[in-house]
Amino acid sequence: MGVQGSSEPWAGSGRSDLSLRLTACERRPHASAMTSARPVHLLRHGLAAIAAWLLLASPVAAPAVLHPALWAARDADTTIWLFGTVHDLPPGTAWLYPAAAKALAASDTLVLELVAPTPAETAAALADAAPPSDAPPLPARLPAAVAARLPTALAAAGLRPDAFDRADPWLAATALTAARLHAAGYRRDGAPETLLAARARRAGMPVIGLEDQAEQIAMFDSLPHDVQVAMLERTIAGGDRAVAAMAELVAAWGAGDTHALAAIVGRDLPPAMRPALLTDRNDRWAAAIARWMRLPGTRFVAVGAGHLAGPDAVQARLRLRGIATARVRSRVR
């Protein structure tokens, strides 16, 4: 969500800020917090942005020592580690505790939701998802009340008023939230996926993705128009509450509190988005893990924490396939 958006947290959880040529999102010359950021930079915050949008809630102080939850599925010759993540964190946040670091070091392969795409891959995926060239600009495809508030929201985020004219509502919602989180100090650089991938590559470990950029963008692009409009409307109305939402998410994740994460997902993920962003993905990922359990070796699977909490979690989907998981209950020393 993973609910990475909340989606993702988790969802949370496709992403972005688009134009067919990745120029529609060019910043205003005087934009402050993100003046030098490329449009593709916002895209890489996608699931985290969606997650924050979905998880609008009151802030909760983050724990002093972060200890995200870790699980293992094992048989005679296979171990699959399951580690919950958030997709953006303030730089310097300490979260890799000894048991998780040891599990990664003992693995043969690191598996992420998405391996960071190249700018060319992002551009191609966004081009495929763009509205038809003869479609009206985005404001003309929105209810009047939403269209009227969009320019102010874009200006507050340092984005041009026509930044999303050639985009769909989900993309505008994602980029607006990403801009707010970036301004508040959240970055992918210090997030688990980034640092886990760096460690794995230094060790010569393969890094693979459960999804690719095109699949994630298609996931959002396939949402019904009215659902996308509701996303954008809530994003505009929420203002800086996305930052408070992310604080709540990081607090639950850092405490390893799966009950709190499940409550967040259940409360804030709209039913219309639940299949595409959560349950369908969990089913696919569990099927992949079940295949890996038939092969010898050790894999470290890191996905948005919301995917590993609640009745629809990946672990629940694995149980339906006869695969048990056990939480690693080590303590930070």
Tab-separated table of C-alpha atoms in Angstrom:
chain	number	residue	atom	x	y	z
A	1	MET	CA	0.000	0.000	0.000
A	2	GLY	CA	1.680	-0.677	0.181
A	3	VAL	CA	-0.861	0.529	1.596
A	4	GLN	CA	2.843	1.711	-0.108
A	5	GLY	CA	-0.458	3.213	-1.093
A	6	SER	CA	-1.717	3.143	0.746
A	7	SER	CA	-1.621	2.009	-1.698
A	8	GLU	CA	1.629	2.072	-0.757
A	9	PRO	CA	2.258	2.175	1.840
A	10	TRP	CA	2.455	0.787	1.122
A	11	ALA	CA	0.960	1.361	-0.840
A	12	GLY	CA	1.603	1.556	-0.506
A	13	SER	CA	1.618	1.418	-3.278
A	14	GLY	CA	2.099	2.890	-10.933
A	15	ARG	CA	2.990	6.466	-10.210
A	16	SER	CA	3.718	9.756	-11.519
A	17	ASP	CA	3.729	13.105	-13.177
A	18	LEU	CA	3.435	12.958	-16.840
A	19	SER	CA	3.273	14.411	-20.237
A	20	LEU	CA	3.597	12.386	-23.338
A	21	ARG	CA	7.194	13.548	-23.594
A	22	LEU	CA	7.700	13.964	-19.822
A	23	THR	CA	7.727	17.711	-20.278
A	24	ALA	CA	4.225	18.521	-19.199
A	25	CYS	CA	5.328	18.467	-15.595
A	26	GLU	CA	8.133	20.975	-15.928
A	27	ARG	CA	8.429	23.037	-12.805
A	28	ARG	CA	7.919	26.735	-12.493
A	29	PRO	CA	11.306	28.534	-12.551
A	30	HIS	CA	10.797	29.728	-9.012
A	31	ALA	CA	9.544	26.462	-7.581
A	32	SER	CA	11.186	25.927	-4.243
A	33	ALA	CA	11.397	22.456	-2.755
A	34	MET	CA	11.554	20.592	-6.052
A	35	THR	CA	13.001	23.101	-8.474
A	36	SER	CA	15.683	20.776	-9.788
A	37	ALA	CA	13.612	17.603	-9.767
A	38	ARG	CA	12.835	15.996	-13.083
A	39	PRO	CA	9.286	14.806	-13.777
A	40	VAL	CA	10.537	11.254	-13.738
A	41	HIS	CA	11.707	11.839	-10.154
A	42	LEU	CA	8.129	12.290	-9.011
A	43	LEU	CA	7.123	9.190	-10.907
A	44	ARG	CA	9.527	7.126	-8.845
A	45	HIS	CA	7.609	8.191	-5.740
A	46	GLY	CA	4.410	6.800	-7.204
A	47	LEU	CA	3.224	4.107	-4.858
A	48	ALA	CA	4.374	6.056	-1.875
A	49	ALA	CA	2.446	9.052	-3.123
A	50	ILE	CA	-0.684	7.035	-3.684
A	51	ALA	CA	-0.192	5.420	-0.315
A	52	ALA	CA	-0.021	8.769	1.399
A	53	TRP	CA	-3.077	9.991	-0.441
A	54	LEU	CA	-5.052	6.973	0.690
A	55	LEU	CA	-3.768	7.124	4.241
A	56	LEU	CA	-4.896	10.596	5.216
A	57	ALA	CA	-4.975	10.457	8.992
A	58	SER	CA	-3.701	12.113	12.122
A	59	PRO	CA	0.049	11.964	12.791
A	60	VAL	CA	1.547	9.496	15.230
A	61	ALA	CA	5.061	9.961	16.582
A	62	ALA	CA	7.505	7.535	14.989
A	63	PRO	CA	9.248	5.103	17.354
A	64	ALA	CA	12.766	5.988	18.404
A	65	VAL	CA	14.064	2.619	17.133
A	66	LEU	CA	12.473	1.286	13.959
A	67	HIS	CA	11.882	-2.450	13.772
A	68	PRO	CA	9.727	-3.294	10.732
A	69	ALA	CA	8.140	-6.729	10.645
A	70	LEU	CA	9.901	-9.712	9.061
A	71	TRP	CA	8.500	-13.159	8.266
A	72	ALA	CA	9.924	-16.394	6.878
A	73	ALA	CA	8.474	-19.292	4.900
A	74	ARG	CA	10.688	-22.379	4.970
A	75	ASP	CA	10.933	-25.943	3.796
A	76	ALA	CA	13.833	-28.382	3.565
A	77	ASP	CA	15.813	-26.457	0.951
A	78	THR	CA	14.042	-23.091	0.546
A	79	THR	CA	13.654	-19.938	2.611
A	80	ILE	CA	11.557	-16.957	1.581
A	81	TRP	CA	11.889	-13.854	3.754
A	82	LEU	CA	9.021	-11.340	3.693
A	83	PHE	CA	9.893	-7.798	4.769
A	84	GLY	CA	7.476	-4.874	4.889
A	85	THR	CA	8.627	-1.497	3.577
A	86	VAL	CA	7.582	2.077	3.096
A	87	HIS	CA	8.621	3.673	-0.171
A	88	ASP	CA	9.876	7.055	1.122
A	89	LEU	CA	11.632	8.090	4.328
A	90	PRO	CA	13.491	11.127	5.658
A	91	PRO	CA	17.232	10.711	5.010
A	92	GLY	CA	19.118	9.139	7.874
A	93	THR	CA	16.190	7.109	9.205
A	94	ALA	CA	17.595	3.944	10.795
A	95	TRP	CA	15.488	0.872	10.064
A	96	LEU	CA	17.793	-2.034	9.072
A	97	TYR	CA	18.107	-3.999	12.301
A	98	PRO	CA	20.449	-7.011	12.688
A	99	ALA	CA	17.978	-9.828	11.980
A	100	ALA	CA	16.788	-8.214	8.739
A	101	ALA	CA	20.365	-7.443	7.647
A	102	LYS	CA	21.394	-11.042	8.362
A	103	ALA	CA	18.424	-12.402	6.400
A	104	LEU	CA	19.329	-10.266	3.387
A	105	ALA	CA	22.991	-11.276	3.559
A	106	ALA	CA	22.003	-14.953	3.594
A	107	SER	CA	19.782	-14.610	0.522
A	108	ASP	CA	20.511	-15.504	-3.076
A	109	THR	CA	18.083	-12.994	-4.628
A	110	LEU	CA	16.425	-9.725	-3.604
A	111	VAL	CA	12.835	-9.333	-4.806
A	112	LEU	CA	11.193	-5.892	-4.823
A	113	GLU	CA	7.793	-4.697	-5.958
A	114	LEU	CA	9.560	-2.764	-8.700
A	115	VAL	CA	13.184	-2.453	-9.752
A	116	ALA	CA	13.831	1.272	-10.254
A	117	PRO	CA	13.140	1.959	-13.948
A	118	THR	CA	15.285	4.005	-16.296
A	119	PRO	CA	13.946	7.357	-17.520
A	120	ALA	CA	13.407	5.785	-20.950
A	121	GLU	CA	11.314	2.973	-19.479
A	122	THR	CA	9.254	5.454	-17.516
A	123	ALA	CA	8.719	7.666	-20.547
A	124	ALA	CA	7.603	4.722	-22.666
A	125	ALA	CA	5.161	3.477	-20.029
A	126	LEU	CA	3.678	6.935	-19.552
A	127	ALA	CA	3.343	7.437	-23.288
A	128	ASP	CA	1.398	4.178	-23.547
A	129	ALA	CA	-0.921	5.318	-20.749
A	130	ALA	CA	-1.499	8.860	-22.026
A	131	PRO	CA	-5.007	9.876	-23.159
A	132	PRO	CA	-5.669	10.016	-26.902
A	133	SER	CA	-4.094	13.017	-28.603
A	134	ASP	CA	-7.539	14.437	-29.385
A	135	ALA	CA	-8.785	14.165	-25.778
A	136	PRO	CA	-9.744	17.444	-24.070
A	137	PRO	CA	-7.251	18.784	-21.489
A	138	LEU	CA	-7.612	17.354	-18.008
A	139	PRO	CA	-9.609	20.276	-16.519
A	140	ALA	CA	-12.275	19.752	-19.174
A	141	ARG	CA	-12.578	16.110	-18.122
A	142	LEU	CA	-13.137	16.957	-14.464
A	143	PRO	CA	-16.217	18.107	-12.566
A	144	ALA	CA	-16.294	21.900	-12.477
A	145	ALA	CA	-15.613	22.079	-8.741
A	146	VAL	CA	-12.498	19.912	-9.017
A	147	ALA	CA	-11.227	21.709	-12.118
A	148	ALA	CA	-11.599	25.051	-10.366
A	149	ARG	CA	-9.367	23.995	-7.469
A	150	LEU	CA	-6.703	22.241	-9.527
A	151	PRO	CA	-4.656	25.338	-10.557
A	152	THR	CA	-4.222	26.445	-6.952
A	153	ALA	CA	-3.091	22.970	-5.912
A	154	LEU	CA	-0.615	22.799	-8.769
A	155	ALA	CA	0.793	26.233	-7.986
A	156	ALA	CA	1.240	25.306	-4.320
A	157	ALA	CA	3.250	22.272	-5.426
A	158	GLY	CA	5.402	24.374	-7.768
A	159	LEU	CA	3.883	22.831	-10.896
A	160	ARG	CA	2.754	24.554	-14.073
A	161	PRO	CA	-1.001	25.116	-14.471
A	162	ASP	CA	-1.007	22.980	-17.641
A	163	ALA	CA	1.279	20.296	-16.201
A	164	PHE	CA	-1.325	17.544	-16.456
A	165	ASP	CA	-3.434	18.662	-19.394
A	166	ARG	CA	-2.375	15.554	-21.326
A	167	ALA	CA	-2.709	13.221	-18.336
A	168	ASP	CA	-5.396	11.311	-16.484
A	169	PRO	CA	-6.592	12.243	-12.977
A	170	TRP	CA	-4.672	9.482	-11.191
A	171	LEU	CA	-1.393	10.864	-12.465
A	172	ALA	CA	-2.121	14.375	-11.243
A	173	ALA	CA	-3.143	12.997	-7.840
A	174	THR	CA	0.037	10.953	-7.549
A	175	ALA	CA	2.377	13.782	-8.508
A	176	LEU	CA	0.706	16.298	-6.204
A	177	THR	CA	1.113	13.987	-3.237
A	178	ALA	CA	4.702	13.166	-4.209
A	179	ALA	CA	5.493	16.874	-4.351
A	180	ARG	CA	4.068	17.434	-0.864
A	181	LEU	CA	6.026	14.538	0.594
A	182	HIS	CA	9.212	15.678	-1.105
A	183	ALA	CA	8.768	19.171	0.305
A	184	ALA	CA	8.357	17.633	3.768
A	185	GLY	CA	11.670	15.814	3.455
A	186	TYR	CA	10.643	12.340	2.339
A	187	ARG	CA	12.980	10.710	-0.160
A	188	ARG	CA	13.401	7.364	-1.869
A	189	ASP	CA	17.157	7.565	-1.278
A	190	GLY	CA	16.857	6.410	2.323
A	191	ALA	CA	13.904	4.080	1.862
A	192	PRO	CA	14.255	0.313	2.262
A	193	GLU	CA	14.008	-0.595	-1.427
A	194	THR	CA	16.817	1.763	-2.357
A	195	LEU	CA	19.188	0.665	0.377
A	196	LEU	CA	18.353	-3.034	0.121
A	197	ALA	CA	19.036	-2.926	-3.618
A	198	ALA	CA	22.351	-1.146	-3.049
A	199	ARG	CA	23.460	-3.761	-0.516
A	200	ALA	CA	22.382	-6.613	-2.765
A	201	ARG	CA	24.228	-5.256	-5.779
A	202	ARG	CA	27.396	-4.671	-3.776
A	203	ALA	CA	27.237	-8.349	-2.822
A	204	GLY	CA	26.657	-9.416	-6.430
A	205	MET	CA	23.097	-10.510	-5.631
A	206	PRO	CA	20.449	-10.425	-8.393
A	207	VAL	CA	17.643	-7.881	-7.861
A	208	ILE	CA	14.319	-8.640	-9.546
A	209	GLY	CA	10.848	-7.078	-9.506
A	210	LEU	CA	7.426	-8.569	-8.958
A	211	GLU	CA	6.107	-5.916	-11.347
A	212	ASP	CA	7.535	-3.566	-13.927
A	213	GLN	CA	6.889	0.131	-14.507
A	214	ALA	CA	4.379	-0.489	-17.297
A	215	GLU	CA	2.348	-2.854	-15.116
A	216	GLN	CA	2.220	-0.409	-12.231
A	217	ILE	CA	1.146	2.484	-14.431
A	218	ALA	CA	-1.459	0.291	-16.137
A	219	MET	CA	-2.808	-0.634	-12.696
A	220	PHE	CA	-3.757	2.974	-12.012
A	221	ASP	CA	-4.640	3.815	-15.587
A	222	SER	CA	-7.219	1.022	-15.617
A	223	LEU	CA	-9.164	2.493	-12.692
A	224	PRO	CA	-12.575	3.854	-13.729
A	225	HIS	CA	-12.600	7.573	-14.467
A	226	ASP	CA	-14.871	8.393	-11.529
A	227	VAL	CA	-12.515	6.573	-9.150
A	228	GLN	CA	-9.568	8.537	-10.531
A	229	VAL	CA	-11.471	11.791	-10.144
A	230	ALA	CA	-12.232	10.896	-6.519
A	231	MET	CA	-8.496	10.317	-5.977
A	232	LEU	CA	-7.662	13.729	-7.359
A	233	GLU	CA	-10.458	15.453	-5.467
A	234	ARG	CA	-9.313	13.945	-2.183
A	235	THR	CA	-5.699	14.844	-2.912
A	236	ILE	CA	-6.588	18.479	-3.595
A	237	ALA	CA	-8.827	18.712	-0.539
A	238	GLY	CA	-6.299	16.973	1.698
A	239	GLY	CA	-3.551	19.524	1.275
A	240	ASP	CA	-0.626	18.858	3.567
A	241	ARG	CA	-2.518	16.155	5.454
A	242	ALA	CA	-0.639	13.705	3.221
A	243	VAL	CA	2.433	14.449	5.334
A	244	ALA	CA	0.576	13.575	8.539
A	245	ALA	CA	-0.653	10.424	6.840
A	246	MET	CA	2.877	9.394	6.021
A	247	ALA	CA	3.913	9.986	9.628
A	248	GLU	CA	1.191	7.611	10.808
A	249	LEU	CA	2.236	5.036	8.269
A	250	VAL	CA	5.923	5.217	9.197
A	251	ALA	CA	5.058	4.932	12.897
A	252	ALA	CA	3.030	1.744	12.400
A	253	TRP	CA	5.616	0.283	10.031
A	254	GLY	CA	8.564	1.132	12.266
A	255	ALA	CA	6.852	-0.437	15.277
A	256	GLY	CA	6.124	-3.613	13.311
A	257	ASP	CA	2.477	-3.045	14.241
A	258	THR	CA	0.605	-5.104	11.674
A	259	HIS	CA	-2.714	-4.552	13.443
A	260	ALA	CA	-2.350	-0.789	13.003
A	261	LEU	CA	-1.318	-1.232	9.379
A	262	ALA	CA	-4.313	-3.468	8.698
A	263	ALA	CA	-6.611	-0.921	10.328
A	264	ILE	CA	-5.176	1.850	8.149
A	265	VAL	CA	-5.694	-0.188	5.002
A	266	GLY	CA	-9.205	-1.224	5.992
A	267	ARG	CA	-10.184	2.302	6.903
A	268	ASP	CA	-8.638	4.306	4.109
A	269	LEU	CA	-8.371	2.162	0.994
A	270	PRO	CA	-11.559	2.786	-1.019
A	271	PRO	CA	-13.368	-0.454	-1.914
A	272	ALA	CA	-13.289	0.467	-5.606
A	273	MET	CA	-9.481	0.509	-5.507
A	274	ARG	CA	-8.930	-2.510	-3.287
A	275	PRO	CA	-8.801	-5.216	-5.991
A	276	ALA	CA	-6.409	-3.402	-8.324
A	277	LEU	CA	-4.085	-1.996	-5.667
A	278	LEU	CA	-4.166	-4.703	-3.017
A	279	THR	CA	-5.918	-8.057	-3.310
A	280	ASP	CA	-5.197	-8.869	-6.954
A	281	ARG	CA	-1.541	-7.993	-6.490
A	282	ASN	CA	-1.286	-10.032	-3.298
A	283	ASP	CA	-2.708	-13.027	-5.165
A	284	ARG	CA	-0.153	-12.670	-7.956
A	285	TRP	CA	2.730	-12.232	-5.548
A	286	ALA	CA	1.684	-15.233	-3.463
A	287	ALA	CA	1.533	-17.333	-6.623
A	288	ALA	CA	5.086	-16.264	-7.488
A	289	ILE	CA	6.316	-17.064	-3.978
A	290	ALA	CA	4.626	-20.469	-4.135
A	291	ARG	CA	6.561	-21.218	-7.318
A	292	TRP	CA	9.819	-20.181	-5.654
A	293	MET	CA	9.078	-22.452	-2.707
A	294	ARG	CA	9.392	-25.382	-5.123
A	295	LEU	CA	12.963	-24.329	-5.937
A	296	PRO	CA	16.011	-24.530	-3.675
A	297	GLY	CA	17.517	-21.284	-2.424
A	298	THR	CA	16.814	-18.183	-0.345
A	299	ARG	CA	14.971	-15.062	-1.499
A	300	PHE	CA	14.432	-11.795	0.380
A	301	VAL	CA	11.073	-10.305	-0.686
A	302	ALA	CA	10.543	-6.650	0.261
A	303	VAL	CA	7.121	-5.146	-0.481
A	304	GLY	CA	4.945	-2.377	0.914
A	305	ALA	CA	3.998	-3.099	4.518
A	306	GLY	CA	0.266	-2.879	3.816
A	307	HIS	CA	0.558	-5.966	1.614
A	308	LEU	CA	1.728	-7.967	4.635
A	309	ALA	CA	-1.048	-6.971	7.066
A	310	GLY	CA	-4.687	-7.906	7.471
A	311	PRO	CA	-6.978	-10.644	6.167
A	312	ASP	CA	-5.965	-10.140	2.532
A	313	ALA	CA	-2.209	-10.153	3.205
A	314	VAL	CA	0.263	-12.089	1.119
A	315	GLN	CA	0.731	-14.466	4.060
A	316	ALA	CA	-3.001	-15.254	4.034
A	317	ARG	CA	-2.836	-15.970	0.307
A	318	LEU	CA	0.132	-18.257	0.931
A	319	ARG	CA	-1.813	-20.173	3.593
A	320	LEU	CA	-4.464	-20.924	0.974
A	321	ARG	CA	-1.660	-22.554	-1.018
A	322	GLY	CA	-0.513	-24.623	1.944
A	323	ILE	CA	2.506	-22.428	2.740
A	324	ALA	CA	2.995	-21.307	6.336
A	325	THR	CA	4.870	-18.171	7.361
A	326	ALA	CA	6.307	-17.350	10.780
A	327	ARG	CA	7.139	-13.910	12.080
A	328	VAL	CA	10.731	-13.337	13.166
A	329	ARG	CA	10.461	-12.014	16.716
A	330	SER	CA	14.029	-10.819	17.262
A	331	ARG	CA	14.623	-7.629	19.238
A	332	VAL	CA	16.952	-4.740	18.486
A	333	ARG	CA	19.932	-4.801	20.848
